[in-house]
Amino acid sequence: MIRAVLSVALAVFCAAADAQYPSKPIRLIVPFPAGGAAELGARIFSQPLGQALGQPVIVEAKPGGDGVIAADAVMKSPPDGYTLFYPSNTAFSYVPATRKNPPYDPVGDFTPVSLVGFYGFFLFAHPSVPANSAAELIAYARANPGKLNYGTGNSSSIVMTAQLKQAEKLDIVQVPYKGDAPLTIDLLAGRVHFAIATPGSAVPQVKAGKLRALAAMLPNRSPLMPEVPTAAEAGLGKVTVTPWAGVFGPAKMPREIADRVSRELAVVLARPDVREGLGKIAFEPRSSTPDELAAFLKEQLESWARTARAAGIEPE
């Protein structure tokens, strides 16, 4: 009898929460610096999502710790739907795969809301490197062991370049950054020689001749730079990683709220203007239900763990 009463009370509470939600602005926490692909993408869909929900969705960047700082802030927030998380595979695939004692459980400590889509990455090189193709870059690196350094601004670039390094047996030096925005600054200055990174602000620099794009780490050529060959066309088929992003809430967020945000986000991501805006940063939008995101997350956790081991990245 008590259990039945509690179940009814919980159902009434959730229904009330859904009816009243949202009644104030919503924070969308992004675990990367302003100006990077994650933060730029969040701004593209957050405004129309806020319009659909009837309250502003405010993007808040909390970079650092491979997303751990932002994840911790969300995990400790009230599960009322007013603090949402926009993690990528860095926080929710890479961290669990590369730490012996991860600071959180992506499955148990968060509520899935919706997949948002997949990031496109490019292999960029500074013009000081005598290479006009991926093959020439690899050949130059082999002929000059230890002389080239590469930047990494997120987990995808770390794992992709580790795969490349291992597959081609290259002696190259990693220079880590907290995001692709600061990485691009140093790449433009020639302080790092090449990087696998999101396009962000790099595309205009390629068109201006200040950077070279040697490959698009995508199954198809990108409309951003259709002249750039795909990874397979450039001979980089062994580099295989799925860079993704989704929306989550803290654990125990009411399902009705997750469903509401998921439904509205699906409509937003189908809008031509939103798809066009995301396409400009080589991001492929893809929505999902909360259950579909939960299943995808579990599959990615297993996939990234296997990929990290194969690339020689051991848990620390």
mmCIF file of C-alpha atoms in Angstrom:
data_model
loop_
_atom_site.group_PDB
_atom_site.id
_atom_site.type_symbol
_atom_site.label_atom_id
_atom_site.label_comp_id
_atom_site.label_asym_id
_atom_site.label_seq_id
_atom_site.Cartn_x
_atom_site.Cartn_y
_atom_site.Cartn_z
ATOM 1 C CA MET A 1 0.000 0.000 0.000
ATOM 2 C CA ILE A 2 2.783 2.414 0.955
ATOM 3 C CA ARG A 3 4.669 1.581 -2.227
ATOM 4 C CA ALA A 4 1.554 2.302 -4.328
ATOM 5 C CA VAL A 5 1.031 5.658 -2.602
ATOM 6 C CA LEU A 6 4.665 6.620 -3.169
ATOM 7 C CA SER A 7 4.413 5.655 -6.835
ATOM 8 C CA VAL A 8 1.331 7.819 -7.288
ATOM 9 C CA ALA A 9 3.005 10.718 -5.467
ATOM 10 C CA LEU A 10 6.089 10.428 -7.668
ATOM 11 C CA ALA A 11 3.944 10.390 -10.818
ATOM 12 C CA VAL A 12 2.064 13.481 -9.658
ATOM 13 C CA PHE A 13 5.365 15.251 -8.852
ATOM 14 C CA CYS A 14 6.863 14.431 -12.253
ATOM 15 C CA ALA A 15 3.714 15.546 -14.071
ATOM 16 C CA ALA A 16 3.754 18.809 -12.122
ATOM 17 C CA ALA A 17 7.460 19.273 -12.856
ATOM 18 C CA ASP A 18 6.839 18.814 -16.564
ATOM 19 C CA ALA A 19 3.878 21.205 -16.562
ATOM 20 C CA GLN A 20 5.848 23.932 -14.781
ATOM 21 C CA TYR A 21 9.165 23.368 -16.550
ATOM 22 C CA PRO A 22 10.863 25.581 -17.387
ATOM 23 C CA SER A 23 9.970 28.634 -15.317
ATOM 24 C CA LYS A 24 13.435 30.233 -15.376
ATOM 25 C CA PRO A 25 16.572 30.264 -17.564
ATOM 26 C CA ILE A 26 18.454 26.994 -18.127
ATOM 27 C CA ARG A 27 22.228 26.651 -17.951
ATOM 28 C CA LEU A 28 23.915 24.517 -20.607
ATOM 29 C CA ILE A 29 27.429 23.744 -19.393
ATOM 30 C CA VAL A 30 30.064 23.113 -22.062
ATOM 31 C CA PRO A 31 33.373 21.492 -20.996
ATOM 32 C CA PHE A 32 35.531 23.375 -23.531
ATOM 33 C CA PRO A 33 36.735 26.982 -23.916
ATOM 34 C CA ALA A 34 34.760 29.661 -25.708
ATOM 35 C CA GLY A 35 35.482 29.761 -29.427
ATOM 36 C CA GLY A 36 35.968 26.016 -29.880
ATOM 37 C CA ALA A 37 33.656 23.761 -31.881
ATOM 38 C CA ALA A 38 31.723 22.560 -28.812
ATOM 39 C CA GLU A 39 30.964 26.051 -27.516
ATOM 40 C CA LEU A 40 30.199 27.401 -30.995
ATOM 41 C CA GLY A 41 27.866 24.493 -31.703
ATOM 42 C CA ALA A 42 26.089 24.899 -28.370
ATOM 43 C CA ARG A 43 25.369 28.547 -29.181
ATOM 44 C CA ILE A 44 23.899 27.599 -32.556
ATOM 45 C CA PHE A 45 21.222 25.304 -31.127
ATOM 46 C CA SER A 46 20.759 26.801 -27.634
ATOM 47 C CA GLN A 47 18.972 29.966 -28.758
ATOM 48 C CA PRO A 48 16.234 28.218 -30.769
ATOM 49 C CA LEU A 49 15.974 25.560 -28.052
ATOM 50 C CA GLY A 50 15.339 28.322 -25.516
ATOM 51 C CA GLN A 51 12.675 29.805 -27.766
ATOM 52 C CA ALA A 52 10.992 26.397 -28.040
ATOM 53 C CA LEU A 53 11.096 25.864 -24.277
ATOM 54 C CA GLY A 54 9.970 29.396 -23.462
ATOM 55 C CA GLN A 55 13.060 30.263 -21.380
ATOM 56 C CA PRO A 56 16.622 31.233 -22.393
ATOM 57 C CA VAL A 57 19.215 28.464 -22.573
ATOM 58 C CA ILE A 58 22.450 30.105 -21.432
ATOM 59 C CA VAL A 59 25.715 28.539 -22.608
ATOM 60 C CA GLU A 60 28.374 28.442 -19.891
ATOM 61 C CA ALA A 61 31.922 27.284 -20.680
ATOM 62 C CA LYS A 62 33.742 25.342 -17.940
ATOM 63 C CA PRO A 63 36.946 24.031 -19.556
ATOM 64 C CA GLY A 64 39.640 21.898 -17.981
ATOM 65 C CA GLY A 65 40.389 18.386 -16.799
ATOM 66 C CA ASP A 66 39.135 16.708 -19.993
ATOM 67 C CA GLY A 67 35.619 17.746 -19.055
ATOM 68 C CA VAL A 68 35.886 16.598 -15.445
ATOM 69 C CA ILE A 69 35.431 20.120 -14.006
ATOM 70 C CA ALA A 70 32.227 20.688 -15.937
ATOM 71 C CA ALA A 71 30.947 17.158 -15.270
ATOM 72 C CA ASP A 72 31.508 17.602 -11.544
ATOM 73 C CA ALA A 73 29.561 20.877 -11.557
ATOM 74 C CA VAL A 74 26.616 19.256 -13.324
ATOM 75 C CA MET A 75 26.737 16.099 -11.204
ATOM 76 C CA LYS A 76 26.432 18.195 -8.037
ATOM 77 C CA SER A 77 23.582 20.362 -9.368
ATOM 78 C CA PRO A 78 19.935 19.820 -8.428
ATOM 79 C CA PRO A 79 18.268 17.396 -10.867
ATOM 80 C CA ASP A 80 15.554 19.894 -11.740
ATOM 81 C CA GLY A 81 16.399 20.428 -15.415
ATOM 82 C CA TYR A 82 17.880 23.890 -14.958
ATOM 83 C CA THR A 83 21.467 22.677 -15.289
ATOM 84 C CA LEU A 84 22.174 20.627 -18.393
ATOM 85 C CA PHE A 85 25.476 19.246 -19.653
ATOM 86 C CA TYR A 86 26.750 19.247 -23.242
ATOM 87 C CA PRO A 87 29.597 16.705 -23.046
ATOM 88 C CA SER A 88 31.442 15.208 -25.957
ATOM 89 C CA ASN A 89 33.216 11.878 -26.106
ATOM 90 C CA THR A 90 36.062 13.548 -24.173
ATOM 91 C CA ALA A 91 34.216 13.582 -20.856
ATOM 92 C CA PHE A 92 31.975 10.578 -21.414
ATOM 93 C CA SER A 93 34.111 8.166 -23.492
ATOM 94 C CA TYR A 94 37.764 9.170 -23.157
ATOM 95 C CA VAL A 95 37.947 9.860 -19.412
ATOM 96 C CA PRO A 96 36.374 6.510 -18.410
ATOM 97 C CA ALA A 97 38.654 4.715 -20.906
ATOM 98 C CA THR A 98 41.911 6.319 -19.750
ATOM 99 C CA ARG A 99 41.600 6.585 -15.967
ATOM 100 C CA LYS A 100 41.924 3.715 -13.544
ATOM 101 C CA ASN A 101 39.564 5.471 -11.149
ATOM 102 C CA PRO A 102 37.233 7.731 -13.185
ATOM 103 C CA PRO A 103 35.745 10.571 -11.074
ATOM 104 C CA TYR A 104 32.223 9.742 -12.225
ATOM 105 C CA ASP A 105 30.127 7.134 -13.994
ATOM 106 C CA PRO A 106 28.585 8.547 -17.204
ATOM 107 C CA VAL A 107 25.807 5.969 -16.980
ATOM 108 C CA GLY A 108 24.942 6.125 -13.288
ATOM 109 C CA ASP A 109 25.691 9.761 -12.427
ATOM 110 C CA PHE A 110 23.818 11.484 -15.265
ATOM 111 C CA THR A 111 20.435 11.444 -17.006
ATOM 112 C CA PRO A 112 20.533 11.029 -20.810
ATOM 113 C CA VAL A 113 18.441 13.539 -22.763
ATOM 114 C CA SER A 114 19.408 13.511 -26.439
ATOM 115 C CA LEU A 115 22.247 12.903 -28.829
ATOM 116 C CA VAL A 116 23.116 16.133 -30.661
ATOM 117 C CA GLY A 117 25.438 14.825 -33.369
ATOM 118 C CA PHE A 118 28.957 14.155 -34.573
ATOM 119 C CA TYR A 119 32.027 16.373 -34.967
ATOM 120 C CA GLY A 120 34.087 16.625 -38.121
ATOM 121 C CA PHE A 121 37.883 16.785 -37.744
ATOM 122 C CA PHE A 122 40.630 17.788 -40.190
ATOM 123 C CA LEU A 123 44.360 17.177 -40.364
ATOM 124 C CA PHE A 124 45.931 20.658 -40.421
ATOM 125 C CA ALA A 125 49.605 21.533 -40.929
ATOM 126 C CA HIS A 126 51.603 24.741 -40.659
ATOM 127 C CA PRO A 127 53.138 25.899 -43.989
ATOM 128 C CA SER A 128 56.622 25.612 -42.476
ATOM 129 C CA VAL A 129 56.243 21.835 -42.774
ATOM 130 C CA PRO A 130 57.183 20.783 -46.330
ATOM 131 C CA ALA A 131 54.074 18.674 -46.888
ATOM 132 C CA ASN A 132 51.111 19.193 -49.214
ATOM 133 C CA SER A 133 49.457 15.870 -48.416
ATOM 134 C CA ALA A 134 49.061 13.459 -45.523
ATOM 135 C CA ALA A 135 51.476 11.061 -47.205
ATOM 136 C CA GLU A 136 54.126 13.778 -47.493
ATOM 137 C CA LEU A 137 53.611 14.731 -43.831
ATOM 138 C CA ILE A 138 54.128 11.120 -42.762
ATOM 139 C CA ALA A 139 57.207 10.772 -44.962
ATOM 140 C CA TYR A 140 58.711 13.979 -43.554
ATOM 141 C CA ALA A 141 58.019 12.882 -39.968
ATOM 142 C CA ARG A 142 59.728 9.537 -40.635
ATOM 143 C CA ALA A 143 62.754 11.286 -42.136
ATOM 144 C CA ASN A 144 62.974 13.696 -39.176
ATOM 145 C CA PRO A 145 62.315 11.649 -36.002
ATOM 146 C CA GLY A 146 61.548 13.736 -32.931
ATOM 147 C CA LYS A 147 61.535 17.051 -34.829
ATOM 148 C CA LEU A 148 57.805 17.475 -35.387
ATOM 149 C CA ASN A 149 55.343 18.255 -32.627
ATOM 150 C CA TYR A 150 51.582 18.038 -32.837
ATOM 151 C CA GLY A 151 48.812 19.722 -30.866
ATOM 152 C CA THR A 152 45.863 17.988 -29.218
ATOM 153 C CA GLY A 153 42.878 19.957 -27.949
ATOM 154 C CA ASN A 154 40.495 17.165 -27.038
ATOM 155 C CA SER A 155 40.180 13.418 -26.647
ATOM 156 C CA SER A 156 39.408 12.783 -30.309
ATOM 157 C CA SER A 157 42.622 14.435 -31.458
ATOM 158 C CA ILE A 158 44.580 12.586 -28.754
ATOM 159 C CA VAL A 159 43.272 9.160 -29.781
ATOM 160 C CA MET A 160 43.275 9.851 -33.534
ATOM 161 C CA THR A 161 46.883 11.047 -33.512
ATOM 162 C CA ALA A 162 47.900 8.186 -31.220
ATOM 163 C CA GLN A 163 46.403 5.781 -33.768
ATOM 164 C CA LEU A 164 48.276 7.546 -36.573
ATOM 165 C CA LYS A 165 51.509 7.560 -34.573
ATOM 166 C CA GLN A 166 51.267 3.850 -33.828
ATOM 167 C CA ALA A 167 50.099 2.777 -37.287
ATOM 168 C CA GLU A 168 52.857 4.696 -39.079
ATOM 169 C CA LYS A 169 55.494 4.185 -36.349
ATOM 170 C CA LEU A 170 56.205 7.921 -36.052
ATOM 171 C CA ASP A 171 58.507 9.648 -33.552
ATOM 172 C CA ILE A 172 56.506 12.864 -32.949
ATOM 173 C CA VAL A 173 55.953 14.959 -29.819
ATOM 174 C CA GLN A 174 52.538 15.754 -28.341
ATOM 175 C CA VAL A 175 51.704 19.274 -27.083
ATOM 176 C CA PRO A 176 48.372 19.198 -25.170
ATOM 177 C CA TYR A 177 45.888 22.102 -25.043
ATOM 178 C CA LYS A 178 42.617 22.687 -23.197
ATOM 179 C CA GLY A 179 40.718 23.116 -26.460
ATOM 180 C CA ASP A 180 41.015 23.655 -30.189
ATOM 181 C CA ALA A 181 40.788 27.456 -29.923
ATOM 182 C CA PRO A 182 44.126 27.919 -28.074
ATOM 183 C CA LEU A 183 45.610 25.087 -30.166
ATOM 184 C CA THR A 184 44.755 26.927 -33.399
ATOM 185 C CA ILE A 185 46.532 30.059 -32.144
ATOM 186 C CA ASP A 186 49.786 28.145 -31.651
ATOM 187 C CA LEU A 187 49.344 26.210 -34.890
ATOM 188 C CA LEU A 188 49.025 29.505 -36.788
ATOM 189 C CA ALA A 189 52.160 30.780 -35.069
ATOM 190 C CA GLY A 190 54.081 27.624 -35.990
ATOM 191 C CA ARG A 191 54.680 26.661 -32.380
ATOM 192 C CA VAL A 192 53.099 23.302 -33.219
ATOM 193 C CA HIS A 193 53.599 21.763 -36.646
ATOM 194 C CA PHE A 194 50.355 19.900 -37.214
ATOM 195 C CA ALA A 195 47.138 18.818 -35.520
ATOM 196 C CA ILE A 196 44.007 16.774 -36.014
ATOM 197 C CA ALA A 197 41.392 19.281 -34.903
ATOM 198 C CA THR A 198 37.907 20.660 -35.464
ATOM 199 C CA PRO A 199 37.734 23.382 -38.130
ATOM 200 C CA GLY A 200 36.504 26.242 -35.894
ATOM 201 C CA SER A 201 38.432 29.343 -36.911
ATOM 202 C CA ALA A 202 40.980 27.354 -38.954
ATOM 203 C CA VAL A 203 39.011 27.237 -42.214
ATOM 204 C CA PRO A 204 39.516 30.952 -43.067
ATOM 205 C CA GLN A 205 43.221 30.504 -42.272
ATOM 206 C CA VAL A 206 43.409 27.610 -44.743
ATOM 207 C CA LYS A 207 41.735 29.705 -47.417
ATOM 208 C CA ALA A 208 44.187 32.537 -46.657
ATOM 209 C CA GLY A 209 47.152 30.180 -47.058
ATOM 210 C CA LYS A 210 48.191 30.423 -43.395
ATOM 211 C CA LEU A 211 47.413 26.750 -42.740
ATOM 212 C CA ARG A 212 47.107 23.628 -44.875
ATOM 213 C CA ALA A 213 44.270 21.122 -44.622
ATOM 214 C CA LEU A 214 45.642 17.722 -45.604
ATOM 215 C CA ALA A 215 42.676 15.463 -44.850
ATOM 216 C CA ALA A 216 39.069 15.520 -43.639
ATOM 217 C CA MET A 217 38.609 12.865 -40.953
ATOM 218 C CA LEU A 218 35.136 12.111 -42.282
ATOM 219 C CA PRO A 219 33.531 9.390 -44.432
ATOM 220 C CA ASN A 220 32.600 12.024 -47.039
ATOM 221 C CA ARG A 221 34.243 15.241 -48.180
ATOM 222 C CA SER A 222 33.140 18.254 -46.156
ATOM 223 C CA PRO A 223 31.200 21.077 -47.831
ATOM 224 C CA LEU A 224 33.413 23.412 -45.796
ATOM 225 C CA MET A 225 36.439 22.406 -47.868
ATOM 226 C CA PRO A 226 35.334 20.015 -50.618
ATOM 227 C CA GLU A 227 38.794 20.067 -52.175
ATOM 228 C CA VAL A 228 40.279 18.335 -49.108
ATOM 229 C CA PRO A 229 40.421 14.508 -49.426
ATOM 230 C CA THR A 230 38.763 12.262 -46.879
ATOM 231 C CA ALA A 231 40.869 10.226 -44.457
ATOM 232 C CA ALA A 232 40.417 7.136 -46.642
ATOM 233 C CA GLU A 233 41.382 9.043 -49.776
ATOM 234 C CA ALA A 234 44.441 10.445 -47.984
ATOM 235 C CA GLY A 235 45.577 6.997 -46.829
ATOM 236 C CA LEU A 236 44.544 7.470 -43.198
ATOM 237 C CA GLY A 237 41.909 4.749 -43.068
ATOM 238 C CA LYS A 238 43.427 3.244 -39.921
ATOM 239 C CA VAL A 239 42.413 6.316 -37.916
ATOM 240 C CA THR A 240 38.921 5.460 -36.685
ATOM 241 C CA VAL A 241 37.135 7.289 -33.854
ATOM 242 C CA THR A 242 33.549 8.555 -33.459
ATOM 243 C CA PRO A 243 33.595 12.101 -32.027
ATOM 244 C CA TRP A 244 30.114 12.787 -30.657
ATOM 245 C CA ALA A 245 28.167 15.165 -28.411
ATOM 246 C CA GLY A 246 24.929 14.930 -26.457
ATOM 247 C CA VAL A 247 22.837 16.583 -23.774
ATOM 248 C CA PHE A 248 22.575 15.134 -20.261
ATOM 249 C CA GLY A 249 21.236 16.221 -16.899
ATOM 250 C CA PRO A 250 22.262 15.247 -13.377
ATOM 251 C CA ALA A 251 21.235 11.801 -12.143
ATOM 252 C CA LYS A 252 17.574 11.384 -11.152
ATOM 253 C CA MET A 253 16.330 14.247 -13.294
ATOM 254 C CA PRO A 254 12.606 13.590 -13.929
ATOM 255 C CA ARG A 255 12.020 11.587 -17.097
ATOM 256 C CA GLU A 256 9.256 13.992 -18.120
ATOM 257 C CA ILE A 257 11.764 16.849 -18.232
ATOM 258 C CA ALA A 258 14.291 14.781 -20.199
ATOM 259 C CA ASP A 259 11.556 13.818 -22.671
ATOM 260 C CA ARG A 260 10.423 17.445 -23.051
ATOM 261 C CA VAL A 261 13.932 18.734 -23.804
ATOM 262 C CA SER A 262 14.575 15.778 -26.127
ATOM 263 C CA ARG A 263 11.416 16.436 -28.136
ATOM 264 C CA GLU A 264 12.124 20.146 -28.512
ATOM 265 C CA LEU A 265 15.773 19.526 -29.391
ATOM 266 C CA ALA A 266 14.785 17.068 -32.136
ATOM 267 C CA VAL A 267 12.647 19.776 -33.760
ATOM 268 C CA VAL A 268 15.424 22.373 -33.382
ATOM 269 C CA LEU A 269 18.096 20.105 -34.905
ATOM 270 C CA ALA A 270 15.850 19.474 -37.919
ATOM 271 C CA ARG A 271 15.579 23.187 -38.717
ATOM 272 C CA PRO A 272 17.420 24.145 -41.949
ATOM 273 C CA ASP A 273 19.034 27.224 -40.365
ATOM 274 C CA VAL A 274 20.376 25.194 -37.434
ATOM 275 C CA ARG A 275 21.657 22.423 -39.707
ATOM 276 C CA GLU A 276 23.331 25.008 -41.921
ATOM 277 C CA GLY A 277 24.949 26.717 -38.929
ATOM 278 C CA LEU A 278 26.258 23.444 -37.538
ATOM 279 C CA GLY A 279 27.431 22.404 -40.993
ATOM 280 C CA LYS A 280 29.690 25.450 -41.072
ATOM 281 C CA ILE A 281 31.703 23.958 -38.205
ATOM 282 C CA ALA A 282 31.622 20.470 -39.789
ATOM 283 C CA PHE A 283 29.128 19.155 -37.244
ATOM 284 C CA GLU A 284 26.496 16.621 -38.348
ATOM 285 C CA PRO A 285 23.327 17.032 -36.225
ATOM 286 C CA ARG A 286 21.595 13.862 -35.060
ATOM 287 C CA SER A 287 18.917 13.800 -32.346
ATOM 288 C CA SER A 288 17.719 10.829 -30.282
ATOM 289 C CA THR A 289 15.406 9.802 -27.487
ATOM 290 C CA PRO A 290 16.814 9.490 -23.954
ATOM 291 C CA ASP A 291 16.747 5.691 -24.260
ATOM 292 C CA GLU A 292 18.590 5.772 -27.580
ATOM 293 C CA LEU A 293 21.261 8.031 -26.075
ATOM 294 C CA ALA A 294 21.625 5.686 -23.085
ATOM 295 C CA ALA A 295 22.229 2.719 -25.405
ATOM 296 C CA PHE A 296 24.629 4.744 -27.578
ATOM 297 C CA LEU A 297 26.595 5.878 -24.518
ATOM 298 C CA LYS A 298 27.128 2.299 -23.332
ATOM 299 C CA GLU A 299 28.260 1.217 -26.801
ATOM 300 C CA GLN A 300 30.700 4.127 -27.016
ATOM 301 C CA LEU A 301 32.165 3.406 -23.591
ATOM 302 C CA GLU A 302 33.091 -0.086 -24.773
ATOM 303 C CA SER A 303 34.324 1.122 -28.183
ATOM 304 C CA TRP A 304 36.581 3.859 -26.815
ATOM 305 C CA ALA A 305 38.085 1.519 -24.230
ATOM 306 C CA ARG A 306 39.024 -0.919 -27.010
ATOM 307 C CA THR A 307 40.354 1.877 -29.250
ATOM 308 C CA ALA A 308 42.458 3.441 -26.490
ATOM 309 C CA ARG A 309 44.071 0.093 -25.686
ATOM 310 C CA ALA A 310 44.760 -0.594 -29.357
ATOM 311 C CA ALA A 311 46.378 2.842 -29.697
ATOM 312 C CA GLY A 312 48.644 2.124 -26.747
ATOM 313 C CA ILE A 313 46.923 4.509 -24.324
ATOM 314 C CA GLU A 314 46.914 2.862 -20.912
ATOM 315 C CA PRO A 315 44.753 4.020 -17.951
ATOM 316 C CA GLU A 316 46.558 6.308 -15.525
#
